Short mmCIF file of C-alpha atoms in Angstrom, two decimals:
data_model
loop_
_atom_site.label_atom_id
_atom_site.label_comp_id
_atom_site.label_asym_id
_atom_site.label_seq_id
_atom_site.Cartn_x
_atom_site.Cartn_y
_atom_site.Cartn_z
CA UNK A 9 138.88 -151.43 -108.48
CA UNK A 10 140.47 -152.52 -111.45
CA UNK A 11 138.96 -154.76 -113.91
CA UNK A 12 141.43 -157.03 -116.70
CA UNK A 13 140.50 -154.90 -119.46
CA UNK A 14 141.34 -151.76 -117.85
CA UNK A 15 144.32 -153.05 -116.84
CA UNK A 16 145.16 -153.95 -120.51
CA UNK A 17 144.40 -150.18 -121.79
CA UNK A 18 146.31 -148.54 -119.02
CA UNK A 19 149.59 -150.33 -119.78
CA UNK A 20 148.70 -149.84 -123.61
CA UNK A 21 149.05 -146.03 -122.99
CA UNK A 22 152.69 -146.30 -121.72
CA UNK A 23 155.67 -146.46 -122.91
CA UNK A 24 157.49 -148.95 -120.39
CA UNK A 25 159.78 -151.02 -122.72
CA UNK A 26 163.31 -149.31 -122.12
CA UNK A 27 161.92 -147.03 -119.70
CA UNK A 28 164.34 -146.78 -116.02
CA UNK A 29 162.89 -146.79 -112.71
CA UNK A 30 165.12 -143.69 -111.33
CA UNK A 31 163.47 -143.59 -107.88
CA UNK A 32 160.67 -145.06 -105.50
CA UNK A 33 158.75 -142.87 -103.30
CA UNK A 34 156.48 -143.91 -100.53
CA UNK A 35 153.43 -142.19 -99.49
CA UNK A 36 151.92 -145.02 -97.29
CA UNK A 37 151.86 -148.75 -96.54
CA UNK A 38 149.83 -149.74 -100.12
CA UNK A 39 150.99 -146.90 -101.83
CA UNK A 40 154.25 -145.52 -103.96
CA UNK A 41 155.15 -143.26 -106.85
CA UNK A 42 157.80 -144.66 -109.18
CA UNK A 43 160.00 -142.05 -110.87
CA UNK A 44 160.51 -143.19 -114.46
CA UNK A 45 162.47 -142.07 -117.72
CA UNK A 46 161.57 -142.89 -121.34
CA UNK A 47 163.52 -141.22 -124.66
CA UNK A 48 159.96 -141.10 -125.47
CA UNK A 49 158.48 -139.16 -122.53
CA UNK A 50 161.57 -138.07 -120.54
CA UNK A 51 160.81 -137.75 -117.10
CA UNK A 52 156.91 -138.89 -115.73
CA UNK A 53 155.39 -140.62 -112.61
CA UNK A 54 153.72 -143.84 -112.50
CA UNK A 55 151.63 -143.98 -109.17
CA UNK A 56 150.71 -147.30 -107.47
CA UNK A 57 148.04 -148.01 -105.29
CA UNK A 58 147.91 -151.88 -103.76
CA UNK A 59 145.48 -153.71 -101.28
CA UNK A 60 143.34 -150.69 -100.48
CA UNK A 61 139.35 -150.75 -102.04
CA UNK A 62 140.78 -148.07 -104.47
CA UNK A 63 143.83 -150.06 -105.48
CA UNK A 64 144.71 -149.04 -109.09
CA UNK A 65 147.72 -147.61 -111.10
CA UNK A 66 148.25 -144.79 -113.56
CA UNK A 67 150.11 -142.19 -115.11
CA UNK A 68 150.19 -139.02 -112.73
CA UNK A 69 151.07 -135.25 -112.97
CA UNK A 70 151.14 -134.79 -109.13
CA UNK A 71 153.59 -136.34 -106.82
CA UNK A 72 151.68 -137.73 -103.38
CA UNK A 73 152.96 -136.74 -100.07
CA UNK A 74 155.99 -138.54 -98.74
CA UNK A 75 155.94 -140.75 -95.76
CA UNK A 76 157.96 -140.26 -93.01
CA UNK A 77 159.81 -143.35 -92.55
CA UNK A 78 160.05 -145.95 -95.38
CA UNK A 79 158.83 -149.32 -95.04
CA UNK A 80 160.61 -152.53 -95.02
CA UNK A 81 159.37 -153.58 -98.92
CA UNK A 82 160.45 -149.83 -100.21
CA UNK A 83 163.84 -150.25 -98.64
CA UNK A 84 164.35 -153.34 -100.88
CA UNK A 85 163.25 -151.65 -104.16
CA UNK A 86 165.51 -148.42 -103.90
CA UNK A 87 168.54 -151.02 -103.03
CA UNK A 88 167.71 -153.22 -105.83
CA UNK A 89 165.07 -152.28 -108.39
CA UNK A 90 166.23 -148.55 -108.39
CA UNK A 91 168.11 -148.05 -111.48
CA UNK A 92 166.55 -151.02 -113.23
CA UNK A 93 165.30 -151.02 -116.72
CA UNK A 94 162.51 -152.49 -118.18
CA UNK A 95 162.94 -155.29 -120.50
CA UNK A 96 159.51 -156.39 -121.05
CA UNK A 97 155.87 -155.96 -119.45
CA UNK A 98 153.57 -159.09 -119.78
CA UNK A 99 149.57 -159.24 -118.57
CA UNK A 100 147.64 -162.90 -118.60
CA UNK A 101 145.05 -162.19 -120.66
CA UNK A 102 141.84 -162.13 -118.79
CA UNK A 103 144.04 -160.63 -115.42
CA UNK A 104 143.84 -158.22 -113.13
CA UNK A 105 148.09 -158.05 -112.72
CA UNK A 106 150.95 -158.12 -114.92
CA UNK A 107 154.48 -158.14 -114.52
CA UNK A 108 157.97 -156.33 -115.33
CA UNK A 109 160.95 -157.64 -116.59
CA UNK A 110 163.96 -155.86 -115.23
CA UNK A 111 167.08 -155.47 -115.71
CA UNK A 112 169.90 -154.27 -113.45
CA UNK A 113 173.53 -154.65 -113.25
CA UNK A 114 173.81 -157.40 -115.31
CA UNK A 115 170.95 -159.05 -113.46
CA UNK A 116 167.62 -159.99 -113.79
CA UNK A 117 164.41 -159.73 -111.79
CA UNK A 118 161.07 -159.69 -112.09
CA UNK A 119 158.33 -157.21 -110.33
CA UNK A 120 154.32 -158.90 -110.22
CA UNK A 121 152.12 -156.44 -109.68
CA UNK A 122 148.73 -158.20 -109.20
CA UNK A 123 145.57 -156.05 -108.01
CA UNK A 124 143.63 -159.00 -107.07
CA UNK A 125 140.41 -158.41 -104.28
CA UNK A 126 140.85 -159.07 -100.90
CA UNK A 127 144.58 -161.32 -99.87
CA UNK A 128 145.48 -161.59 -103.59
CA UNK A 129 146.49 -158.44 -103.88
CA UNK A 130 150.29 -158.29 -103.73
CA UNK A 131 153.33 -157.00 -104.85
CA UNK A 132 156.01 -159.24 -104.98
CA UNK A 133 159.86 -159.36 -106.48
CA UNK A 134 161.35 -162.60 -107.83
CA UNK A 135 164.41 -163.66 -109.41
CA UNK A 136 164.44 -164.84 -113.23
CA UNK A 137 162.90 -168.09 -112.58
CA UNK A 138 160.06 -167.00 -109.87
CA UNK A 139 161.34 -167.47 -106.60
CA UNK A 140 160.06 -165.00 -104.15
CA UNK A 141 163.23 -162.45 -102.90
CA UNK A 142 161.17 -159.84 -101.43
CA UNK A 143 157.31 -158.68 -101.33
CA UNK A 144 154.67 -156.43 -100.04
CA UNK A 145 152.54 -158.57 -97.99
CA UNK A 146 153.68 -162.01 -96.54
CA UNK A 147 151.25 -164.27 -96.92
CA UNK A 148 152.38 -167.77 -96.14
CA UNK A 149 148.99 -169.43 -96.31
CA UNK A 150 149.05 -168.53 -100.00
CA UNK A 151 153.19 -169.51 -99.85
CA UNK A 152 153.44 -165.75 -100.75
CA UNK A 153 157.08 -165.76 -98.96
CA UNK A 154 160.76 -165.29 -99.62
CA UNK A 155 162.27 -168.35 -100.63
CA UNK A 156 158.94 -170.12 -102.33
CA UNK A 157 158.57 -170.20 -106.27
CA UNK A 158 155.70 -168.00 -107.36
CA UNK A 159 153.20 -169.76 -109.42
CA UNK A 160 152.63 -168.71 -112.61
CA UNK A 161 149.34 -166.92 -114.02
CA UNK A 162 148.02 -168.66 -117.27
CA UNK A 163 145.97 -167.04 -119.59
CA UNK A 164 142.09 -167.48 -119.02
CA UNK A 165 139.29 -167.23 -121.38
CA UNK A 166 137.72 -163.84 -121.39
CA UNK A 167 135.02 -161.81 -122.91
CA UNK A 168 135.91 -158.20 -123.67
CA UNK A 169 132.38 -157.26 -123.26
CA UNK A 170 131.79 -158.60 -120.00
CA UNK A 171 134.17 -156.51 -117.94
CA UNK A 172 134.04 -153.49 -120.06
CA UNK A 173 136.18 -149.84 -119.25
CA UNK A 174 134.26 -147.81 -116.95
CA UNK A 175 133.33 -144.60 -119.44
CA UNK A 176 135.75 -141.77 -119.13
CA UNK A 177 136.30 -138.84 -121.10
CA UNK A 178 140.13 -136.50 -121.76
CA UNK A 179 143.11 -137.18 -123.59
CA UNK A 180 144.15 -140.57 -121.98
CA UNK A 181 142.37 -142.96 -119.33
CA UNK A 182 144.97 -142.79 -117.67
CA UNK A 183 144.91 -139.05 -116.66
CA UNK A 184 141.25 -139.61 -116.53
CA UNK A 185 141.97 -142.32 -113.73
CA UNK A 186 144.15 -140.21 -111.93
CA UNK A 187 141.72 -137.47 -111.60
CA UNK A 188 138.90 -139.85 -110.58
CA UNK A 189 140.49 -141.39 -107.55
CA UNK A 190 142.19 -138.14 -106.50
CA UNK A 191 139.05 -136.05 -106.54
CA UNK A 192 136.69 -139.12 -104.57
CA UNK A 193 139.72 -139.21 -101.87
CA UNK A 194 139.88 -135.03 -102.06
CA UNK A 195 135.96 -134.93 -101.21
CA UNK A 196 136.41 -137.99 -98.88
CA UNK A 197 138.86 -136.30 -97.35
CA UNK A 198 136.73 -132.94 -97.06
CA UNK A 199 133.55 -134.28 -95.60
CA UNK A 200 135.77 -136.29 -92.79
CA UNK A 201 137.25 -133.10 -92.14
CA UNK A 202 134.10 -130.64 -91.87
CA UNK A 203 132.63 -133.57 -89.62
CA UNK A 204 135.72 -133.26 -87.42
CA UNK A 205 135.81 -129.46 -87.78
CA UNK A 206 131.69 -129.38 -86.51
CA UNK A 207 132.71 -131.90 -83.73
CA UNK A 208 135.49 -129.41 -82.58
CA UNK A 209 133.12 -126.65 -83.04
CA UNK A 210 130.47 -128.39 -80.66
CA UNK A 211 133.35 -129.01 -78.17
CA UNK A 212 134.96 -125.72 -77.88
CA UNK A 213 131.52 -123.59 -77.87
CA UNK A 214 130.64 -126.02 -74.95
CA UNK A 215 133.27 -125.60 -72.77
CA UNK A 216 133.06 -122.00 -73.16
CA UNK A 217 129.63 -121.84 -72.21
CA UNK A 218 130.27 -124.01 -69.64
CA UNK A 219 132.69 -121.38 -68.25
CA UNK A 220 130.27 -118.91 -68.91
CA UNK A 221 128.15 -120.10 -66.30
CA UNK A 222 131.29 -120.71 -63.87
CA UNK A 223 131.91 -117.21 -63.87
CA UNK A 224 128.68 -116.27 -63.65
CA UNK A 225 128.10 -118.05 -60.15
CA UNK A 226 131.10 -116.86 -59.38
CA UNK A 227 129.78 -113.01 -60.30
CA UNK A 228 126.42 -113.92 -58.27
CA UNK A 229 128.33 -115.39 -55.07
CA UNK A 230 130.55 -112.13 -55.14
CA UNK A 231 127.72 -109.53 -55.41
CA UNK A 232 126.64 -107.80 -52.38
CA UNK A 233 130.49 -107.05 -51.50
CA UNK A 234 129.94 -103.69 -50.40
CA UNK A 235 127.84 -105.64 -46.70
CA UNK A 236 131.69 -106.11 -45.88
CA UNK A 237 133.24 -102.53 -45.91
CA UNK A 238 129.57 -101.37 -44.22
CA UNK A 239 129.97 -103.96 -41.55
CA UNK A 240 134.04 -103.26 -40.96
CA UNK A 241 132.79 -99.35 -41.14
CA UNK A 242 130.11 -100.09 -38.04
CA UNK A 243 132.51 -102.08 -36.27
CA UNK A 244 134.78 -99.31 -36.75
CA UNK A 245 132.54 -96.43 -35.73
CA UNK A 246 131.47 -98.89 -32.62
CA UNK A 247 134.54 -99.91 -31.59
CA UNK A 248 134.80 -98.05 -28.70
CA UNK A 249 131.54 -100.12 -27.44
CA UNK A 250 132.91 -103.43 -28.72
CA UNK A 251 134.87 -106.18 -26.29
CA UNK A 252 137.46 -108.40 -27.20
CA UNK A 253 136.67 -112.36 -27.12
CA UNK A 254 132.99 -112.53 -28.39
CA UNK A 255 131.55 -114.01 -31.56
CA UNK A 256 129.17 -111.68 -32.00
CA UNK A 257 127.71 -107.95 -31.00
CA UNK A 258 124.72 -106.51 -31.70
CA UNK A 259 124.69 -103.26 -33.21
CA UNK A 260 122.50 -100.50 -34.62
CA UNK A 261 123.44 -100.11 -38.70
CA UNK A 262 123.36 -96.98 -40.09
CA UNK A 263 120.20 -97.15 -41.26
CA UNK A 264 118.74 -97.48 -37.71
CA UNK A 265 118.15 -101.36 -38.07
CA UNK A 266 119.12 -103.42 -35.09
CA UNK A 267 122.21 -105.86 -36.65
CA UNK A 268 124.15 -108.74 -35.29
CA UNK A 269 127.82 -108.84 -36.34
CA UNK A 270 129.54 -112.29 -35.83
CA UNK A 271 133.39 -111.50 -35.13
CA UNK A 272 136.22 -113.94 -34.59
CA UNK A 273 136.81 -114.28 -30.71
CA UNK A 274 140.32 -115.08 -31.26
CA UNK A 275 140.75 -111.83 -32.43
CA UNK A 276 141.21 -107.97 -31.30
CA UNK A 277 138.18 -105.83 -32.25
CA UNK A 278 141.19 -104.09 -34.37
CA UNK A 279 141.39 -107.41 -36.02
CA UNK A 280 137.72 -107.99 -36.91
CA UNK A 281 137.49 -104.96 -38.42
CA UNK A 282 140.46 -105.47 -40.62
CA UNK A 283 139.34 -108.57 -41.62
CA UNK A 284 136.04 -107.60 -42.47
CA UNK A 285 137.93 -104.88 -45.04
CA UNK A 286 140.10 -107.75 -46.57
CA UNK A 287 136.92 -109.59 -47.07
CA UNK A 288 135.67 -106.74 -48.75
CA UNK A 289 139.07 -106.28 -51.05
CA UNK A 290 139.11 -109.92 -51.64
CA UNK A 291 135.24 -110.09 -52.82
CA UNK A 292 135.57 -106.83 -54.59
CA UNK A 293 138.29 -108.06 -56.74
CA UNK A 294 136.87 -111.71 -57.56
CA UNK A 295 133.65 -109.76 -58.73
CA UNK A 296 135.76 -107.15 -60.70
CA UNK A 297 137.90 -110.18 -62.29
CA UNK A 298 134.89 -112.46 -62.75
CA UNK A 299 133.14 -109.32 -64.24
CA UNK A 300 136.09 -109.09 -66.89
CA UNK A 301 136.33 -112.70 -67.14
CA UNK A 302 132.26 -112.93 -68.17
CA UNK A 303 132.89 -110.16 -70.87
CA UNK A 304 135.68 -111.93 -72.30
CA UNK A 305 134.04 -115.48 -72.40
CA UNK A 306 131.08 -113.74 -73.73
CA UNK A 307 132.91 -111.87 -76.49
CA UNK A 308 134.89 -115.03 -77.46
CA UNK A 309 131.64 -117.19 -77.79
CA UNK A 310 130.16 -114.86 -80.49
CA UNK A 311 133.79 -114.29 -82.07
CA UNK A 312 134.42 -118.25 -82.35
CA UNK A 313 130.77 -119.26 -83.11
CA UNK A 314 130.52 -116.69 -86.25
CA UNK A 315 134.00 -118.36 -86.68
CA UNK A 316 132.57 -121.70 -87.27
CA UNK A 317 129.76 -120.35 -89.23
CA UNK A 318 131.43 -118.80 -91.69
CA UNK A 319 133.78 -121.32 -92.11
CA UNK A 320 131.33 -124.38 -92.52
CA UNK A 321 128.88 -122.18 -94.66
CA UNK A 322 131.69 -122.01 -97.31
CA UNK A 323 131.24 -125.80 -97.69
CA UNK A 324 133.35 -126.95 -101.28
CA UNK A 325 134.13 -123.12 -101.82
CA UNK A 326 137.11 -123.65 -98.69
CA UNK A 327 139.98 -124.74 -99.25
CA UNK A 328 140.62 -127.85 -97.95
CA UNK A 329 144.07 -126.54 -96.38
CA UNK A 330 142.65 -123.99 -94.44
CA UNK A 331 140.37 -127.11 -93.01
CA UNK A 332 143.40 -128.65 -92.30
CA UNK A 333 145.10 -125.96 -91.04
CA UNK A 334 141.85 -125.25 -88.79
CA UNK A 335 141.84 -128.64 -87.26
CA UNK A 336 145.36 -128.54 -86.76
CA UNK A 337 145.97 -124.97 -85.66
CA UNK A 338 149.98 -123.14 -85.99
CA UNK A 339 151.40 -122.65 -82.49
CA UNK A 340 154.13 -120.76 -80.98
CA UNK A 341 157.24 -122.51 -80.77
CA UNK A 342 156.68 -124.40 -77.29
CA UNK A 343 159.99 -126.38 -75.96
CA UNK A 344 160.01 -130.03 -76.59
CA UNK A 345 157.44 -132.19 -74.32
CA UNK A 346 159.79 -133.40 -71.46
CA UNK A 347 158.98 -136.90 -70.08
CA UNK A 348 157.83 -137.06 -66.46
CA UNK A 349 157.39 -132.91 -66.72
CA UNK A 350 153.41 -133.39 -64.86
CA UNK A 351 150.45 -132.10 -65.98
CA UNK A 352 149.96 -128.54 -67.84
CA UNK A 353 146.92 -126.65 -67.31
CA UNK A 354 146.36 -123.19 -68.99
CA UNK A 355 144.18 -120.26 -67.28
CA UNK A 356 143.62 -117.23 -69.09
CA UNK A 357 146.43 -117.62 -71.68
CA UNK A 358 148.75 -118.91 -69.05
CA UNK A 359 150.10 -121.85 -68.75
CA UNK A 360 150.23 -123.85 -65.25
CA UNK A 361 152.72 -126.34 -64.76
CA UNK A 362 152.08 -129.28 -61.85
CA UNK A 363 154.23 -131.66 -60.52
CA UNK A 364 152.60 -134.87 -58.64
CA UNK A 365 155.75 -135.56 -56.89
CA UNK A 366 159.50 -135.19 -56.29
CA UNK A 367 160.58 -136.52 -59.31
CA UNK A 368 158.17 -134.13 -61.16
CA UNK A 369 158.67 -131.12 -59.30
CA UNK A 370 162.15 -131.40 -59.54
CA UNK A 371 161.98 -132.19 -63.85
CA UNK A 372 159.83 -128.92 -63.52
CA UNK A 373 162.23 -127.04 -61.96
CA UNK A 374 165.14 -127.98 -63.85
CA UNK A 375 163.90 -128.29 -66.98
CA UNK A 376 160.91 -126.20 -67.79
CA UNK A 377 160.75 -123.36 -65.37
CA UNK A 378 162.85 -119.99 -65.72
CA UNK A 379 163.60 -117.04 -63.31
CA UNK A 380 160.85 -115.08 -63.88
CA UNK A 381 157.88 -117.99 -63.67
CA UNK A 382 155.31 -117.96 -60.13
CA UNK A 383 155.91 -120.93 -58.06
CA UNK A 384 153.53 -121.83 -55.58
CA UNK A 385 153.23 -124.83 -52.80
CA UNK A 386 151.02 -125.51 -49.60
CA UNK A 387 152.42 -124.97 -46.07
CA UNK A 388 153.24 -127.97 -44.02
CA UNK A 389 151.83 -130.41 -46.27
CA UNK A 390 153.45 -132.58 -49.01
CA UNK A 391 152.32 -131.80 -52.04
CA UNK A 392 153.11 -131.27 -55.97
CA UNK A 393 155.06 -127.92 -57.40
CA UNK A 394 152.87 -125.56 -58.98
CA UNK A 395 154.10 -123.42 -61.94
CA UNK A 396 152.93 -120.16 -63.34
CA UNK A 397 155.02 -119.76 -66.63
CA UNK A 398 155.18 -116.12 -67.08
CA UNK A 399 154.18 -114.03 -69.82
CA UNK A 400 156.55 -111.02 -71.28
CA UNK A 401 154.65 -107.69 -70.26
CA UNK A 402 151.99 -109.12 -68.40
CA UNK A 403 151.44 -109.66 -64.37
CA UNK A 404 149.71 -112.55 -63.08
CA UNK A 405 145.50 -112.04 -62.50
CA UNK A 406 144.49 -112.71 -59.15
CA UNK A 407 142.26 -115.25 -61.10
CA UNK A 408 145.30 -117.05 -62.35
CA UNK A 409 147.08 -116.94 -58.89
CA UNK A 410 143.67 -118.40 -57.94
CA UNK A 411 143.56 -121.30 -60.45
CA UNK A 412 147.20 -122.27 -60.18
CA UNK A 413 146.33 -122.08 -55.74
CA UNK A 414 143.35 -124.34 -56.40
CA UNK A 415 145.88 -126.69 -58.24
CA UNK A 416 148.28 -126.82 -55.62
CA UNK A 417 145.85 -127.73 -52.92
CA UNK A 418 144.34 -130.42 -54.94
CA UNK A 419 147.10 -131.99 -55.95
CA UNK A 420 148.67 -132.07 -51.61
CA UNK A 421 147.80 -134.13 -48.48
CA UNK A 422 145.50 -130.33 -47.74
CA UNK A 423 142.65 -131.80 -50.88
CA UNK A 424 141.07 -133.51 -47.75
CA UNK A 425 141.03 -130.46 -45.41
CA UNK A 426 139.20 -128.25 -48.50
CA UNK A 427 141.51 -125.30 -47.63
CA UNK A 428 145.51 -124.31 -47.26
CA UNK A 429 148.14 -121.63 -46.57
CA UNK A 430 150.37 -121.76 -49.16
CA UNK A 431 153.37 -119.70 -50.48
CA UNK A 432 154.81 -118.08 -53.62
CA UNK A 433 157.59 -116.66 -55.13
CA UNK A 434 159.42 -116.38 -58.22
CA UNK A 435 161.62 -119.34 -59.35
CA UNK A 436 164.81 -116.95 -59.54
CA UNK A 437 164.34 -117.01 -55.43
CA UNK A 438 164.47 -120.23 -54.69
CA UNK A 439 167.40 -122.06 -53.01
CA UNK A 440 167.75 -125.93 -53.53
CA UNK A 441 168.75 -127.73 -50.27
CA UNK A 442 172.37 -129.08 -50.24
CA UNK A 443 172.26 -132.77 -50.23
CA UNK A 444 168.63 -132.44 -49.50
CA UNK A 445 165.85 -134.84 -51.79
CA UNK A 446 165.21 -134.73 -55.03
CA UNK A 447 163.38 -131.42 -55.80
CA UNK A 448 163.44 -130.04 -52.33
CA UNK A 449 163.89 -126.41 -52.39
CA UNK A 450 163.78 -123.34 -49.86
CA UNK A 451 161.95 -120.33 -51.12
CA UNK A 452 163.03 -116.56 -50.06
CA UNK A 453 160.99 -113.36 -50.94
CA UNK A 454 158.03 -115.64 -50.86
CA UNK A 455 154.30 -114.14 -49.91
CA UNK A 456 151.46 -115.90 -48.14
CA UNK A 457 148.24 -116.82 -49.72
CA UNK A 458 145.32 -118.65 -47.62
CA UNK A 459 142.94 -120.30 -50.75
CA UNK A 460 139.49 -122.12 -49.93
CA UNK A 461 139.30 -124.87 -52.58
CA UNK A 462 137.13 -123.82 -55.41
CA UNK A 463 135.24 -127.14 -56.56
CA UNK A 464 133.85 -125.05 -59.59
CA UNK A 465 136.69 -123.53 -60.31
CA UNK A 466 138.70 -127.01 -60.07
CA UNK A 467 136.19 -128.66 -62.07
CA UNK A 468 136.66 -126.08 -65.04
CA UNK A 469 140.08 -126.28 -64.85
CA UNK A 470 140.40 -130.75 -65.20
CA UNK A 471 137.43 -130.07 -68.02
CA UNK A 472 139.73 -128.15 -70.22
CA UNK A 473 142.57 -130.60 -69.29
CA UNK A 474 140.51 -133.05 -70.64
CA UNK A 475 139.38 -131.11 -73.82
CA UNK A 476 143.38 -130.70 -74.32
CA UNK A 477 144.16 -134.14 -74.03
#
């Protein structure tokens, strides 16, 4: 913070009588750059900082990043203090403020600047005779508002040695200034972001580990596939010696152990067999994609934690952009976020998009899906549309199919039964219902899928929806 003398030198290094005030730029609620032109200096910047602990003023080489929509106070000094010049520039001795005389179309106003600690600090335009038309911060407890009279500042009795300049070294204090307050805020700035960028770290390396050991028990529960293509080949070789309507038979395996079989009674002995092979297809391709899935997640653990490492080891060497840039990562173009669109999950670099009911599926449907995106549902229940957006070149994992399945039975009136028959098709085949309800559609082409619900799978997939959100 300022101190009076300071204040004093830093306006004794300018060259503000005659100067214009060509333009006002905002970079935040306390702070703005004033474009200014001298005969003396041509064109500089004079950069203003008010009601912040760092609040202070200089001459600066860099302009500050814009804000994105102006604030009341800088509205009011590009329609009226724009274009003004400076008549005369007056400090109380012994103050922390001073203040411009301006002059404008034939008019004249005066700007207070006054970098006061804690609710004095202001800044505050009046007319010629000190009445308040406009300011930074209303304060009416301190009759800091438009229409009062401003009091005036008297000179007070001050020792030059008690409040001296803070040392600096270069070719003016105020470029020394400038570089003071901008290098504390850069390495402010940089240890806020390396904390955020370790936090991230610690978050992302834990949910892939956390899916690590997802598809690992799903790897484990999946081993040992082979029992069901040996027990449909037995069945097969027995069949003969097999009759229809029991839950069980007890056979000798080919390795001359004694074996009991359980079989579905409501089906042939054709049937059992069968589905003892698409037991064995099913497991044999959850182990083969939770096999590929394992490598993957294990690969992407070491790529992103030597990631990390190298990036935090660099400490002031990085750039703070590429921080930035880190925390804040360039995307693909993505279309707009539509409201009342559902939930989006993502599985394997596809995204999943879920409806929780008509209103959704059908904003889903018209809005975000396109002809070649998966769309699943349950059989005879009610229940949410479920999304697969597709990816150029690439066909849909079972694992995927599996995740988005999961989805759809969650979010139905099956969640309570644990398990569902559902459907799917491609969006280009489906066929809204004339006059029917909002969203209601009738699919064609569609295939049949029977899904047990998952819970680890399910919980994996709400855990990264959290992370995301």
């Amino acid at each position: 913070m300022l101190n009076s003398n300071e204040v004093r030198l830093l306006l004794s290094e300018l060259t503000l009588e005659g100067s214009l005030i060509q333009k006002v730029t905002e970079h935040d609620w306390h702070s703005w750059t004033f474009s200014m032109y001298s005969m003396a200096d041509r064109a500089w910047l004079w950069y203003f900082e008010i009601g912040t602990q760092d609040q202070h003023f200089c001459r600066t080489d860099v302009m500050r990043r814009k804000s994105l929509k102006a604030q009341r106070f800088t509205q009011y000094l590009r329609a009226n203090i724009v274009g003004s010049r400076i008549l005369a520039v007056e400090q109380p001795a012994g103050e922390r403020a001073f203040t411009l005389t301006l002059s404008h179309a034939g008019e004249e106003r005066k700007l207070h600047f006054r970098f006061f600690s804690g609710p004095g600090a202001n800044c505050i335009v009046t007319d010629k005779d000190d009445m308040i038309l406009e300011l930074q911060l209303r304060r009416p407890g301190r009759l800091e508002e438009k229409g009062q009279f401003l009091p005036t500042l008297e000179d007070r009795d001050w020792n030059e040695e008690r409040f001296p300049v803070r040392a600096w070294q270069g070719e003016s204090f105020n470029s020394w200034l400038d570089h003071y307050y901008r290098e504390g805020r850069r390495q402010a700035d940089r240890n806020d972001t390396l904390s955020q960028l370790e936090a991230q770290r610690d978050r992302e390396l834990s949910l892939i580990r956390s899916q690590i050991r997802d598809e690992r028990t799903r790897l484990d529960k999946s081993a040992g596939y082979e029992v069901f293509k040996e027990t449909g080949d037995l069945l097969s070789s027995n069949a003969w010696a097999i009759d229809s309507g029991k839950s069980s038979v007890r056979l000798t395996s080919f390795s001359g152990e004694e074996v009991v079989v359980e079989l579905d009674p409501k089906l042939s002995v054709s049937g059992n067999i069968n589905a003892y092979y698409q037991k064995y297809k099913r497991q044999e391709r959850i182990h083969e994609s939770a096999a590929e899935e394992l490598k993957r997640l294990e690969e992407k653990l070491e790529q992103r934690t030597q990631h990390y490492a190298r990036l935090l080891e660099q400490g002031d060497e990085a750039e703070l952009s590429a921080l930035h840039k880190e925390l804040r990562p360039d995307k693909a173009p993505q279309k707009p976020t539509v409201p009342g669109a559902g939930l989006r999950f993502t599985s394997s670099g596809f995204e999943i998009l879920v409806g929780r009911n008509a209103k959704e599926n059908d904003t889903i449907l018209r809005r975000l899906a396109r002809s070649n995106d998966t769309w699943l549902h349950v059989r005879d229940f009610a229940g949410g549309y479920v999304v697969i957006r597709a990816i150029k070149g690439k066909s849909i994992p079972l694992d995927v199919l599996l995740d988005a399945a999961n989805l759809a039975i969650h979010y139905s009136k099956a969640k309570s039964q644990g398990k569902a028959d559902l459907y799917y098709t491609q969006v280009k085949f489906l066929r809204r219902i004339k006059d029917g309800k909002t969203g209601l559609v009738t699919p064609t082409q569609e295939k049949n899928l029977f899904v047990t619900m998952d819970e680890s799978r399910l919980k994996r997939l709400l855990l990264v929806k959290e992370e995301q959100t």
